[in-house]
PDB file of C-alpha atoms in Angstrom:
ATOM      1  CA  MET A1102      -0.064  -0.058  -0.105  1.00 56.00           C
ATOM      2  CA  PHE A1103       1.153   3.808  -0.696  1.00 57.00           C
ATOM      3  CA  SER A1104       3.073   4.674   2.318  1.00 52.00           C
ATOM      4  CA  ARG A1105       2.090   8.797   3.016  1.00 47.00           C
ATOM      5  CA  GLU A1106       5.232  11.100   3.831  1.00 45.00           C
ATOM      6  CA  GLU A1107       4.010  13.094   6.907  1.00 39.00           C
ATOM      7  CA  SER A1108       3.642  16.824   5.931  1.00 36.00           C
ATOM      8  CA  VAL A1109       5.815  17.679   8.365  1.00 35.00           C
ATOM      9  CA  ARG A1110       8.678  16.249   6.914  1.00 43.00           C
ATOM     10  CA  ARG A1111      11.257  18.486   5.218  1.00 46.00           C
ATOM     11  CA  GLY A1112      12.987  17.191   2.121  1.00 49.00           C
ATOM     12  CA  PRO A1113      12.005  16.268  -1.411  1.00 54.00           C
ATOM     13  CA  GLN A1114       9.783  13.737  -0.150  1.00 58.00           C
ATOM     14  CA  ALA A1115       7.323  15.506   1.894  1.00 67.00           C
ATOM     15  CA  GLY A1116       4.013  15.721   1.063  1.00 83.00           C
ATOM     16  CA  ARG A1117       4.091  12.701  -1.604  1.00 87.00           C
ATOM     17  CA  LEU A1118       2.485   9.443  -1.698  1.00 90.00           C
ATOM     18  CA  ASN A1119       5.299   6.122  -2.548  1.00 90.00           C
ATOM     19  CA  GLU A1120       4.662   2.881  -3.890  1.00 92.00           C
ATOM     20  CA  ARG A1121       7.921   0.284  -4.201  1.00 95.00           C
ATOM     21  CA  ARG A1122       6.961  -2.763  -6.116  1.00 96.00           C
ATOM     22  CA  SER A1123       9.353  -5.717  -7.301  1.00 97.00           C
ATOM     23  CA  CYS A1124       8.356  -7.573 -10.104  1.00 98.00           C
ATOM     24  CA  TYR A1125       9.399 -11.375 -11.185  1.00 97.00           C
ATOM     25  CA  SER A1126      11.767  -9.788 -13.979  1.00 98.00           C
ATOM     26  CA  PHE A1127      12.755  -6.703 -15.906  1.00 98.00           C
ATOM     27  CA  ALA A1128      10.104  -7.492 -18.670  1.00 98.00           C
ATOM     28  CA  ASP A1129       7.561  -7.987 -15.788  1.00 98.00           C
ATOM     29  CA  ALA A1130       8.785  -4.569 -14.340  1.00 98.00           C
ATOM     30  CA  VAL A1131       8.140  -2.414 -17.740  1.00 98.00           C
ATOM     31  CA  THR A1132       4.953  -4.020 -18.749  1.00 98.00           C
ATOM     32  CA  LEU A1133       3.727  -2.525 -15.343  1.00 98.00           C
ATOM     33  CA  VAL A1134       5.214   0.565 -15.969  1.00 98.00           C
ATOM     34  CA  ALA A1135       3.417   0.584 -19.392  1.00 98.00           C
ATOM     35  CA  ASP A1136       0.445  -0.818 -17.419  1.00 98.00           C
ATOM     36  CA  VAL A1137       0.543   2.456 -14.942  1.00 98.00           C
ATOM     37  CA  ALA A1138       1.161   4.838 -18.158  1.00 98.00           C
ATOM     38  CA  ALA A1139      -2.131   3.704 -19.818  1.00 98.00           C
ATOM     39  CA  VAL A1140      -4.090   4.880 -16.712  1.00 97.00           C
ATOM     40  CA  ALA A1141      -2.207   7.580 -16.023  1.00 97.00           C
ATOM     41  CA  GLU A1142      -2.632   8.782 -19.492  1.00 97.00           C
ATOM     42  CA  GLU A1143      -6.243   7.846 -19.266  1.00 97.00           C
ATOM     43  CA  MET A1144      -6.488  10.236 -15.824  1.00 96.00           C
ATOM     44  CA  ASP A1145      -4.533  12.804 -17.268  1.00 94.00           C
ATOM     45  CA  HIS A1146      -2.292  12.769 -13.813  1.00 94.00           C
ATOM     46  CA  HIS A1147       1.028  11.835 -14.221  1.00 94.00           C
ATOM     47  CA  PRO A1148       3.054   9.632 -11.492  1.00 95.00           C
ATOM     48  CA  ASP A1149       7.243  10.007 -11.306  1.00 95.00           C
ATOM     49  CA  VAL A1150       8.534   7.065 -12.316  1.00 97.00           C
ATOM     50  CA  ASP A1151      11.719   5.176 -11.107  1.00 96.00           C
ATOM     51  CA  LEU A1152      12.648   1.908 -13.078  1.00 97.00           C
ATOM     52  CA  ARG A1153      15.686   0.043 -11.322  1.00 96.00           C
ATOM     53  CA  TYR A1154      16.024  -3.612 -12.924  1.00 96.00           C
ATOM     54  CA  ARG A1155      12.771  -5.439 -11.522  1.00 97.00           C
ATOM     55  CA  ASP A1156      12.130  -2.921  -8.935  1.00 97.00           C
ATOM     56  CA  VAL A1157       9.687   0.168  -9.265  1.00 97.00           C
ATOM     57  CA  THR A1158       8.905   3.215  -7.473  1.00 95.00           C
ATOM     58  CA  PHE A1159       6.085   4.842  -8.239  1.00 95.00           C
ATOM     59  CA  THR A1160       5.468   8.669  -6.418  1.00 93.00           C
ATOM     60  CA  LEU A1161       2.360  10.874  -7.028  1.00 94.00           C
ATOM     61  CA  SER A1162       2.264  14.137  -5.887  1.00 92.00           C
ATOM     62  CA  THR A1163       0.004  17.025  -7.559  1.00 89.00           C
ATOM     63  CA  HIS A1164       2.308  19.873  -7.938  1.00 83.00           C
ATOM     64  CA  SER A1165       0.055  22.469  -8.837  1.00 83.00           C
ATOM     65  CA  ALA A1166      -1.513  22.044  -5.455  1.00 85.00           C
ATOM     66  CA  GLY A1167       1.923  21.473  -3.476  1.00 81.00           C
ATOM     67  CA  GLY A1168       0.937  18.280  -2.106  1.00 86.00           C
ATOM     68  CA  ILE A1169      -1.281  15.368  -2.416  1.00 90.00           C
ATOM     69  CA  THR A1170      -4.900  15.390  -3.751  1.00 91.00           C
ATOM     70  CA  ARG A1171      -7.946  13.204  -4.783  1.00 93.00           C
ATOM     71  CA  LEU A1172      -6.328  12.399  -7.828  1.00 94.00           C
ATOM     72  CA  ASP A1173      -3.333  11.010  -6.201  1.00 94.00           C
ATOM     73  CA  LEU A1174      -5.473   8.821  -4.450  1.00 93.00           C
ATOM     74  CA  ASP A1175      -7.346   7.284  -7.124  1.00 95.00           C
ATOM     75  CA  LEU A1176      -4.426   6.866  -9.339  1.00 96.00           C
ATOM     76  CA  GLY A1177      -2.461   5.348  -6.021  1.00 94.00           C
ATOM     77  CA  GLN A1178      -5.379   3.089  -5.695  1.00 95.00           C
ATOM     78  CA  ARG A1179      -5.015   1.984  -9.506  1.00 96.00           C
ATOM     79  CA  ILE A1180      -1.585   1.598  -8.972  1.00 96.00           C
ATOM     80  CA  VAL A1181      -1.838  -1.152  -6.210  1.00 95.00           C
ATOM     81  CA  ALA A1182      -4.396  -2.946  -7.985  1.00 96.00           C
ATOM     82  CA  LEU A1183      -2.580  -3.316 -11.425  1.00 97.00           C
ATOM     83  CA  ALA A1184       0.570  -4.097  -9.254  1.00 97.00           C
ATOM     84  CA  THR A1185      -0.889  -6.761  -7.013  1.00 95.00           C
ATOM     85  CA  ALA A1186      -2.779  -8.407 -10.481  1.00 96.00           C
ATOM     86  CA  ARG A1187       0.652  -8.557 -11.697  1.00 95.00           C
ATOM     87  CA  GLY A1188       1.842 -10.221  -8.486  1.00 96.00           C
ATOM     88  CA  ALA A1189       4.384  -7.390  -7.650  1.00 97.00           C
ATOM     89  CA  GLU A1190       5.733  -7.492  -4.409  1.00 96.00           C
ATOM     90  CA  LEU A1191       5.469  -4.625  -1.725  1.00 94.00           C
ATOM     91  CA  LEU A1192       8.704  -3.336  -0.887  1.00 93.00           C
ATOM     92  CA  PRO A1193       9.337  -1.120   2.559  1.00 89.00           C
ATOM     93  CA  PRO A1194       9.902   2.665   1.964  1.00 81.00           C
ATOM     94  CA  VAL A1195      13.434   3.593   1.059  1.00 78.00           C
ATOM     95  CA  PRO A1196      14.954   5.209   3.989  1.00 77.00           C
ATOM     96  CA  TRP A1197      15.508   8.794   4.093  1.00 72.00           C
ATOM     97  CA  VAL A1198      19.307  10.191   4.229  1.00 76.00           C
ATOM     98  CA  GLU A1199      20.104  13.558   4.018  1.00 78.00           C
ATOM     99  CA  VAL A1200      23.953  14.519   3.580  1.00 83.00           C
ATOM    100  CA  ALA A1201      25.289  18.246   4.041  1.00 83.00           C
ATOM    101  CA  ILE A1202      28.668  19.322   2.896  1.00 87.00           C
ATOM    102  CA  ASP A1203      30.692  22.183   4.673  1.00 85.00           C
ATOM    103  CA  ALA A1204      33.658  23.328   2.985  1.00 84.00           C
ATOM    104  CA  VAL A1205      35.403  26.458   2.355  1.00 85.00           C
ATOM    105  CA  ASP A1206      35.195  28.432  -0.753  1.00 80.00           C
ATOM    106  CA  ARG A1207      38.816  28.665  -2.478  1.00 79.00           C
ATOM    107  CA  GLU A1208      39.260  32.459  -4.292  1.00 72.00           C
TER     108      GLU A1208
END
């Protein structure tokens, strides 16, 4: 099921829905992405997609609203149904890591 990043959280994942799935093969992952693309076109609402070998991450947010809207929830439900029907395994969210570098400018 989609994980909801808390709105109080800072950083790039705040105010987004994320779903990570692992498919049987790369071809199955690509097919899942194509299935989601067809639904996204039908809804005129498009997720960010990250495909890495057999693993796919879908991220939903309505940029014009600055966060999660009903469209994101509806598309999220469709993505969960498609992934489940294809037998894609649910993966836990990726932990958030923030790195800062403090350096002196050279002139």
